[in-house]
């Protein structure tokens, strides 16, 4: 083992609509974060010219705009946003129409090697109940 942290990634996606916002809860330990990479219409249902404001809010705070999609003009957008340590949850919203929107990216798991099997919280040899006094 080299002692360097290793990184594992996996695809992540969610579908959001005006009627169905979605939540993401980052890892409380800070080892798991979410890298957002794309926002796009889920289908061709959006009416041409309709504007869809896609936004996110961290920890029930003020929402901030990720992008604005406009059917037939801007159907998808590349983004570069990292969500994770320090946030209890992130909520994604869409305003402006009835079409669904996909938000995609990948989860990043940092293995910092700080998982110690001898940690008292995980295993304690003194807790054996072998005494039958």
GROMACS .gro file of N, CA and C in nm:
model
  399
    1UNK      N    1   0.084  -0.118   0.000
    1UNK     CA    2   0.000   0.000   0.000
    1UNK      C    3   0.088   0.123   0.000
    2UNK      N    4   0.059   0.218  -0.083
    2UNK     CA    5   0.145   0.334  -0.101
    2UNK      C    6   0.121   0.444   0.001
    3UNK      N    7   0.009   0.444   0.072
    3UNK     CA    8  -0.021   0.548   0.168
    3UNK      C    9  -0.090   0.669   0.109
    4UNK      N   10  -0.107   0.671  -0.023
    4UNK     CA   11  -0.176   0.781  -0.089
    4UNK      C   12  -0.325   0.754  -0.091
    5UNK      N   13  -0.406   0.858  -0.079
    5UNK     CA   14  -0.551   0.836  -0.087
    5UNK      C   15  -0.590   0.786  -0.225
    6UNK      N   16  -0.689   0.698  -0.228
    6UNK     CA   17  -0.740   0.651  -0.356
    6UNK      C   18  -0.879   0.710  -0.379
    7UNK      N   19  -0.916   0.722  -0.505
    7UNK     CA   20  -1.044   0.782  -0.540
    7UNK      C   21  -1.125   0.682  -0.623
    8UNK      N   22  -1.252   0.668  -0.590
    8UNK     CA   23  -1.344   0.584  -0.664
    8UNK      C   24  -1.458   0.672  -0.711
    9UNK      N   25  -1.496   0.660  -0.838
    9UNK     CA   26  -1.607   0.739  -0.889
    9UNK      C   27  -1.717   0.647  -0.943
   10UNK      N   28  -1.839   0.696  -0.939
   10UNK     CA   29  -1.951   0.622  -0.998
   10UNK      C   30  -2.052   0.722  -1.053
   11UNK      N   31  -2.117   0.682  -1.161
   11UNK     CA   32  -2.216   0.767  -1.228
   11UNK      C   33  -2.330   0.800  -1.133
   12UNK      N   34  -2.383   0.921  -1.145
   12UNK     CA   35  -2.496   0.965  -1.065
   12UNK      C   36  -2.588   1.047  -1.155
   13UNK      N   37  -2.720   1.033  -1.136
   13UNK     CA   38  -2.817   1.113  -1.212
   13UNK      C   39  -2.947   1.122  -1.134
   14UNK      N   40  -3.021   1.228  -1.162
   14UNK     CA   41  -3.154   1.243  -1.105
   14UNK      C   42  -3.243   1.314  -1.206
   15UNK      N   43  -3.372   1.294  -1.191
   15UNK     CA   44  -3.470   1.359  -1.278
   15UNK      C   45  -3.549   1.458  -1.193
   16UNK      N   46  -3.559   1.582  -1.241
   16UNK     CA   47  -3.624   1.690  -1.166
   16UNK      C   48  -3.730   1.752  -1.255
   17UNK      N   49  -3.840   1.793  -1.194
   17UNK     CA   50  -3.942   1.869  -1.265
   17UNK      C   51  -3.995   1.976  -1.171
   18UNK      N   52  -4.077   2.065  -1.224
   18UNK     CA   53  -4.131   2.171  -1.140
   18UNK      C   54  -4.212   2.113  -1.025
   19UNK      N   55  -4.280   2.001  -1.049
   19UNK     CA   56  -4.361   1.938  -0.945
   19UNK      C   57  -4.283   1.842  -0.857
   20UNK      N   58  -4.160   1.808  -0.897
   20UNK     CA   59  -4.084   1.708  -0.823
   20UNK      C   60  -3.937   1.749  -0.806
   21UNK      N   61  -3.909   1.837  -0.708
   21UNK     CA   62  -3.768   1.866  -0.677
   21UNK      C   63  -3.702   1.742  -0.619
   22UNK      N   64  -3.572   1.736  -0.622
   22UNK     CA   65  -3.500   1.618  -0.572
   22UNK      C   66  -3.394   1.661  -0.472
   23UNK      N   67  -3.370   1.575  -0.372
   23UNK     CA   68  -3.268   1.601  -0.271
   23UNK      C   69  -3.151   1.505  -0.286
   24UNK      N   70  -3.034   1.553  -0.250
   24UNK     CA   71  -2.913   1.471  -0.243
   24UNK      C   72  -2.849   1.499  -0.108
   25UNK      N   73  -2.813   1.392  -0.036
   25UNK     CA   74  -2.748   1.408   0.093
   25UNK      C   75  -2.605   1.358   0.085
   26UNK      N   76  -2.508   1.451   0.091
   26UNK     CA   77  -2.368   1.410   0.089
   26UNK      C   78  -2.333   1.330   0.214
   27UNK      N   79  -2.225   1.259   0.207
   27UNK     CA   80  -2.174   1.178   0.317
   27UNK      C   81  -2.135   1.267   0.434
   28UNK      N   82  -2.183   1.236   0.553
   28UNK     CA   83  -2.155   1.317   0.671
   28UNK      C   84  -2.006   1.317   0.709
   29UNK      N   85  -1.934   1.211   0.674
   29UNK     CA   86  -1.791   1.203   0.706
   29UNK      C   87  -1.705   1.287   0.612
   30UNK      N   88  -1.764   1.333   0.503
   30UNK     CA   89  -1.688   1.414   0.409
   30UNK      C   90  -1.607   1.335   0.309
   31UNK      N   91  -1.622   1.201   0.308
   31UNK     CA   92  -1.547   1.118   0.213
   31UNK      C   93  -1.616   1.109   0.077
   32UNK      N   94  -1.746   1.140   0.072
   32UNK     CA   95  -1.823   1.127  -0.051
   32UNK      C   96  -1.871   1.265  -0.096
   33UNK      N   97  -1.843   1.299  -0.219
   33UNK     CA   98  -1.893   1.425  -0.274
   33UNK      C   99  -1.954   1.398  -0.410
   34UNK      N  100  -2.023   1.497  -0.463
   34UNK     CA  101  -2.093   1.485  -0.590
   34UNK      C  102  -2.041   1.590  -0.686
   35UNK      N  103  -1.993   1.546  -0.801
   35UNK     CA  104  -1.947   1.636  -0.906
   35UNK      C  105  -2.055   1.641  -1.014
   36UNK      N  106  -2.121   1.758  -1.026
   36UNK     CA  107  -2.223   1.775  -1.129
   36UNK      C  108  -2.155   1.812  -1.260
   37UNK      N  109  -2.198   1.747  -1.369
   37UNK     CA  110  -2.133   1.771  -1.499
   37UNK      C  111  -2.230   1.811  -1.609
   38UNK      N  112  -2.358   1.778  -1.597
   38UNK     CA  113  -2.450   1.809  -1.706
   38UNK      C  114  -2.594   1.829  -1.662
   39UNK      N  115  -2.663   1.914  -1.737
   39UNK     CA  116  -2.807   1.937  -1.718
   39UNK      C  117  -2.870   1.936  -1.856
   40UNK      N  118  -2.978   1.859  -1.873
   40UNK     CA  119  -3.041   1.847  -2.005
   40UNK      C  120  -3.189   1.814  -1.991
   41UNK      N  121  -3.264   1.848  -2.095
   41UNK     CA  122  -3.403   1.806  -2.099
   41UNK      C  123  -3.407   1.654  -2.104
   42UNK      N  124  -3.501   1.593  -2.030
   42UNK     CA  125  -3.513   1.447  -2.026
   42UNK      C  126  -3.576   1.392  -2.153
   43UNK      N  127  -3.653   1.476  -2.224
   43UNK     CA  128  -3.718   1.433  -2.347
   43UNK      C  129  -3.746   1.556  -2.432
   44UNK      N  130  -3.812   1.534  -2.544
   44UNK     CA  131  -3.845   1.645  -2.634
   44UNK      C  132  -3.980   1.707  -2.600
   45UNK      N  133  -4.029   1.689  -2.477
   45UNK     CA  134  -4.160   1.738  -2.436
   45UNK      C  135  -4.164   1.889  -2.412
   46UNK      N  136  -4.050   1.951  -2.390
   46UNK     CA  137  -4.049   2.095  -2.363
   46UNK      C  138  -4.093   2.172  -2.487
   47UNK      N  139  -4.175   2.272  -2.467
   47UNK     CA  140  -4.224   2.352  -2.579
   47UNK      C  141  -4.115   2.449  -2.624
   48UNK      N  142  -4.100   2.461  -2.754
   48UNK     CA  143  -3.996   2.546  -2.810
   48UNK      C  144  -4.008   2.689  -2.755
   49UNK      N  145  -3.895   2.740  -2.708
   49UNK     CA  146  -3.889   2.875  -2.653
   49UNK      C  147  -3.913   2.885  -2.504
   50UNK      N  148  -3.970   2.780  -2.442
   50UNK     CA  149  -3.990   2.783  -2.297
   50UNK      C  150  -3.856   2.787  -2.226
   51UNK      N  151  -3.846   2.870  -2.123
   51UNK     CA  152  -3.723   2.878  -2.044
   51UNK      C  153  -3.742   2.802  -1.913
   52UNK      N  154  -3.645   2.721  -1.879
   52UNK     CA  155  -3.646   2.641  -1.757
   52UNK      C  156  -3.526   2.683  -1.672
   53UNK      N  157  -3.552   2.737  -1.555
   53UNK     CA  158  -3.444   2.775  -1.464
   53UNK      C  159  -3.417   2.655  -1.373
   54UNK      N  160  -3.295   2.602  -1.382
   54UNK     CA  161  -3.254   2.488  -1.300
   54UNK      C  162  -3.165   2.544  -1.190
   55UNK      N  163  -3.204   2.517  -1.064
   55UNK     CA  164  -3.130   2.573  -0.952
   55UNK      C  165  -3.109   2.470  -0.843
   56UNK      N  166  -3.025   2.505  -0.747
   56UNK     CA  167  -2.997   2.418  -0.633
   56UNK      C  168  -2.984   2.503  -0.508
   57UNK      N  169  -3.016   2.443  -0.393
   57UNK     CA  170  -3.002   2.508  -0.263
   57UNK      C  171  -2.935   2.411  -0.168
   58UNK      N  172  -2.836   2.459  -0.095
   58UNK     CA  173  -2.766   2.377   0.003
   58UNK      C  174  -2.822   2.403   0.141
   59UNK      N  175  -2.851   2.296   0.212
   59UNK     CA  176  -2.895   2.303   0.352
   59UNK      C  177  -3.014   2.396   0.373
   60UNK      N  178  -3.114   2.387   0.285
   60UNK     CA  179  -3.236   2.469   0.292
   60UNK      C  180  -3.209   2.618   0.282
   61UNK      N  181  -3.095   2.653   0.224
   61UNK     CA  182  -3.061   2.794   0.205
   61UNK      C  183  -3.122   2.849   0.078
   62UNK      N  184  -3.075   2.965   0.040
   62UNK     CA  185  -3.124   3.033  -0.080
   62UNK      C  186  -3.085   2.954  -0.205
   63UNK      N  187  -3.177   2.934  -0.299
   63UNK     CA  188  -3.141   2.863  -0.423
   63UNK      C  189  -3.056   2.952  -0.515
   64UNK      N  190  -2.964   2.887  -0.584
   64UNK     CA  191  -2.879   2.953  -0.682
   64UNK      C  192  -2.896   2.885  -0.816
   65UNK      N  193  -2.896   2.960  -0.923
   65UNK     CA  194  -2.919   2.907  -1.057
   65UNK      C  195  -2.797   2.829  -1.105
   66UNK      N  196  -2.822   2.706  -1.150
   66UNK     CA  197  -2.719   2.626  -1.217
   66UNK      C  198  -2.712   2.663  -1.364
   67UNK      N  199  -2.831   2.674  -1.426
   67UNK     CA  200  -2.836   2.707  -1.568
   67UNK      C  201  -2.980   2.741  -1.606
   68UNK      N  202  -2.995   2.792  -1.727
   68UNK     CA  203  -3.127   2.814  -1.785
   68UNK      C  204  -3.132   2.738  -1.917
   69UNK      N  205  -3.225   2.643  -1.925
   69UNK     CA  206  -3.246   2.568  -2.049
   69UNK      C  207  -3.359   2.633  -2.126
   70UNK      N  208  -3.345   2.641  -2.257
   70UNK     CA  209  -3.450   2.695  -2.343
   70UNK      C  210  -3.470   2.596  -2.457
   71UNK      N  211  -3.588   2.534  -2.460
   71UNK     CA  212  -3.619   2.431  -2.559
   71UNK      C  213  -3.596   2.483  -2.700
   72UNK      N  214  -3.523   2.404  -2.779
   72UNK     CA  215  -3.495   2.440  -2.917
   72UNK      C  216  -3.379   2.536  -2.934
   73UNK      N  217  -3.331   2.594  -2.825
   73UNK     CA  218  -3.220   2.689  -2.830
   73UNK      C  219  -3.101   2.636  -2.752
   74UNK      N  220  -3.126   2.595  -2.628
   74UNK     CA  221  -3.023   2.543  -2.539
   74UNK      C  222  -3.083   2.425  -2.464
   75UNK      N  223  -3.072   2.306  -2.523
   75UNK     CA  224  -3.135   2.186  -2.467
   75UNK      C  225  -3.051   2.117  -2.361
   76UNK      N  226  -2.922   2.146  -2.356
   76UNK     CA  227  -2.834   2.087  -2.256
   76UNK      C  228  -2.718   2.180  -2.225
   77UNK      N  229  -2.663   2.165  -2.105
   77UNK     CA  230  -2.556   2.251  -2.058
   77UNK      C  231  -2.455   2.167  -1.982
   78UNK      N  232  -2.327   2.193  -2.002
   78UNK     CA  233  -2.221   2.133  -1.920
   78UNK      C  234  -2.199   2.223  -1.799
   79UNK      N  235  -2.190   2.164  -1.683
   79UNK     CA  236  -2.162   2.239  -1.561
   79UNK      C  237  -2.044   2.174  -1.490
   80UNK      N  238  -1.986   2.246  -1.396
   80UNK     CA  239  -1.874   2.196  -1.318
   80UNK      C  240  -1.891   2.244  -1.175
   81UNK      N  241  -1.971   2.167  -1.098
   81UNK     CA  242  -2.005   2.206  -0.961
   81UNK      C  243  -1.981   2.087  -0.870
   82UNK      N  244  -1.904   2.108  -0.762
   82UNK     CA  245  -1.878   2.003  -0.663
   82UNK      C  246  -1.964   2.029  -0.540
   83UNK      N  247  -2.036   1.927  -0.496
   83UNK     CA  248  -2.122   1.933  -0.378
   83UNK      C  249  -2.072   1.828  -0.282
   84UNK      N  250  -2.064   1.862  -0.155
   84UNK     CA  251  -2.018   1.760  -0.062
   84UNK      C  252  -1.994   1.811   0.077
   85UNK      N  253  -1.872   1.792   0.124
   85UNK     CA  254  -1.836   1.822   0.263
   85UNK      C  255  -1.888   1.959   0.304
   86UNK      N  256  -1.950   1.962   0.420
   86UNK     CA  257  -2.003   2.087   0.472
   86UNK      C  258  -2.151   2.106   0.444
   87UNK      N  259  -2.209   2.023   0.359
   87UNK     CA  260  -2.352   2.034   0.328
   87UNK      C  261  -2.426   1.915   0.386
   88UNK      N  262  -2.540   1.942   0.451
   88UNK     CA  263  -2.623   1.834   0.501
   88UNK      C  264  -2.708   1.775   0.390
   89UNK      N  265  -2.758   1.862   0.302
   89UNK     CA  266  -2.834   1.815   0.187
   89UNK      C  267  -2.836   1.925   0.081
   90UNK      N  268  -2.859   1.883  -0.041
   90UNK     CA  269  -2.872   1.976  -0.153
   90UNK      C  270  -3.003   1.943  -0.222
   91UNK      N  271  -3.082   2.047  -0.254
   91UNK     CA  272  -3.209   2.027  -0.322
   91UNK      C  273  -3.201   2.090  -0.460
   92UNK      N  274  -3.246   2.015  -0.562
   92UNK     CA  275  -3.247   2.062  -0.700
   92UNK      C  276  -3.390   2.098  -0.739
   93UNK      N  277  -3.405   2.211  -0.808
   93UNK     CA  278  -3.536   2.264  -0.848
   93UNK      C  279  -3.536   2.297  -0.997
   94UNK      N  280  -3.658   2.296  -1.055
   94UNK     CA  281  -3.679   2.345  -1.192
   94UNK      C  282  -3.803   2.435  -1.188
   95UNK      N  283  -3.795   2.549  -1.252
   95UNK     CA  284  -3.909   2.641  -1.266
   95UNK      C  285  -3.923   2.677  -1.412
   96UNK      N  286  -4.047   2.682  -1.461
   96UNK     CA  287  -4.067   2.734  -1.594
   96UNK      C  288  -4.149   2.651  -1.689
   97UNK      N  289  -4.175   2.527  -1.660
   97UNK     CA  290  -4.252   2.445  -1.753
   97UNK      C  291  -4.277   2.308  -1.695
   98UNK      N  292  -4.341   2.223  -1.775
   98UNK     CA  293  -4.380   2.091  -1.724
   98UNK      C  294  -4.283   1.979  -1.764
   99UNK      N  295  -4.188   2.007  -1.852
   99UNK     CA  296  -4.094   1.902  -1.896
   99UNK      C  297  -3.999   1.865  -1.782
  100UNK      N  298  -3.947   1.744  -1.790
  100UNK     CA  299  -3.852   1.695  -1.690
  100UNK      C  300  -3.710   1.727  -1.735
  101UNK      N  301  -3.623   1.741  -1.636
  101UNK     CA  302  -3.483   1.774  -1.661
  101UNK      C  303  -3.396   1.669  -1.593
  102UNK      N  304  -3.289   1.626  -1.661
  102UNK     CA  305  -3.191   1.535  -1.601
  102UNK      C  306  -3.071   1.615  -1.555
  103UNK      N  307  -3.027   1.587  -1.434
  103UNK     CA  308  -2.902   1.642  -1.382
  103UNK      C  309  -2.810   1.524  -1.364
  104UNK      N  310  -2.691   1.530  -1.423
  104UNK     CA  311  -2.599   1.416  -1.420
  104UNK      C  312  -2.463   1.457  -1.365
  105UNK      N  313  -2.388   1.358  -1.328
  105UNK     CA  314  -2.253   1.378  -1.278
  105UNK      C  315  -2.199   1.248  -1.224
  106UNK      N  316  -2.113   1.258  -1.125
  106UNK     CA  317  -2.060   1.138  -1.064
  106UNK      C  318  -2.026   1.164  -0.918
  107UNK      N  319  -2.043   1.058  -0.838
  107UNK     CA  320  -2.005   1.064  -0.698
  107UNK      C  321  -1.857   1.029  -0.688
  108UNK      N  322  -1.788   1.100  -0.600
  108UNK     CA  323  -1.645   1.079  -0.580
  108UNK      C  324  -1.625   1.033  -0.436
  109UNK      N  325  -1.570   0.914  -0.419
  109UNK     CA  326  -1.540   0.861  -0.287
  109UNK      C  327  -1.390   0.869  -0.265
  110UNK      N  328  -1.349   0.947  -0.167
  110UNK     CA  329  -1.208   0.959  -0.132
  110UNK      C  330  -1.179   0.862  -0.019
  111UNK      N  331  -1.089   0.767  -0.042
  111UNK     CA  332  -1.046   0.675   0.062
  111UNK      C  333  -0.915   0.730   0.117
  112UNK      N  334  -0.926   0.798   0.230
  112UNK     CA  335  -0.808   0.862   0.289
  112UNK      C  336  -0.730   0.769   0.380
  113UNK      N  337  -0.773   0.643   0.388
  113UNK     CA  338  -0.702   0.548   0.472
  113UNK      C  339  -0.721   0.573   0.620
  114UNK      N  340  -0.823   0.649   0.658
  114UNK     CA  341  -0.844   0.679   0.799
  114UNK      C  342  -0.939   0.581   0.867
  115UNK      N  343  -0.980   0.477   0.798
  115UNK     CA  344  -1.064   0.374   0.858
  115UNK      C  345  -0.975   0.275   0.932
  116UNK      N  346  -0.969   0.287   1.062
  116UNK     CA  347  -0.881   0.204   1.144
  116UNK      C  348  -0.964   0.093   1.208
  117UNK      N  349  -0.932  -0.032   1.174
  117UNK     CA  350  -1.007  -0.144   1.228
  117UNK      C  351  -0.988  -0.160   1.378
  118UNK      N  352  -0.881  -0.104   1.435
  118UNK     CA  353  -0.858  -0.114   1.578
  118UNK      C  354  -0.926  -0.004   1.657
  119UNK      N  355  -1.003   0.077   1.591
  119UNK     CA  356  -1.074   0.187   1.656
  119UNK      C  357  -1.172   0.132   1.757
  120UNK      N  358  -1.178   0.193   1.875
  120UNK     CA  359  -1.266   0.145   1.982
  120UNK      C  360  -1.412   0.146   1.944
  121UNK      N  361  -1.453   0.234   1.852
  121UNK     CA  362  -1.593   0.239   1.810
  121UNK      C  363  -1.631   0.118   1.726
  122UNK      N  364  -1.535   0.059   1.656
  122UNK     CA  365  -1.563  -0.053   1.568
  122UNK      C  366  -1.551  -0.188   1.639
  123UNK      N  367  -1.453  -0.200   1.731
  123UNK     CA  368  -1.428  -0.329   1.792
  123UNK      C  369  -1.357  -0.307   1.925
  124UNK      N  370  -1.406  -0.365   2.029
  124UNK     CA  371  -1.343  -0.351   2.160
  124UNK      C  372  -1.332  -0.489   2.221
  125UNK      N  373  -1.208  -0.536   2.241
  125UNK     CA  374  -1.186  -0.671   2.293
  125UNK      C  375  -1.234  -0.686   2.436
  126UNK      N  376  -1.246  -0.576   2.512
  126UNK     CA  377  -1.289  -0.583   2.651
  126UNK      C  378  -1.438  -0.606   2.664
  127UNK      N  379  -1.514  -0.602   2.556
  127UNK     CA  380  -1.659  -0.620   2.562
  127UNK      C  381  -1.701  -0.767   2.553
  128UNK      N  382  -1.607  -0.860   2.554
  128UNK     CA  383  -1.640  -1.002   2.545
  128UNK      C  384  -1.722  -1.042   2.668
  129UNK      N  385  -1.826  -1.118   2.649
  129UNK     CA  386  -1.911  -1.164   2.756
  129UNK      C  387  -1.885  -1.312   2.787
  130UNK      N  388  -1.759  -1.351   2.788
  130UNK     CA  389  -1.722  -1.490   2.812
  130UNK      C  390  -1.722  -1.522   2.961
  131UNK      N  391  -1.729  -1.421   3.048
  131UNK     CA  392  -1.728  -1.445   3.192
  131UNK      C  393  -1.868  -1.487   3.237
  132UNK      N  394  -1.875  -1.600   3.301
  132UNK     CA  395  -2.004  -1.649   3.352
  132UNK      C  396  -1.999  -1.654   3.504
  133UNK      N  397  -1.948  -1.550   3.571
  133UNK     CA  398  -1.936  -1.550   3.715
  133UNK      C  399  -2.066  -1.540   3.784
   0.00000   0.00000   0.00000
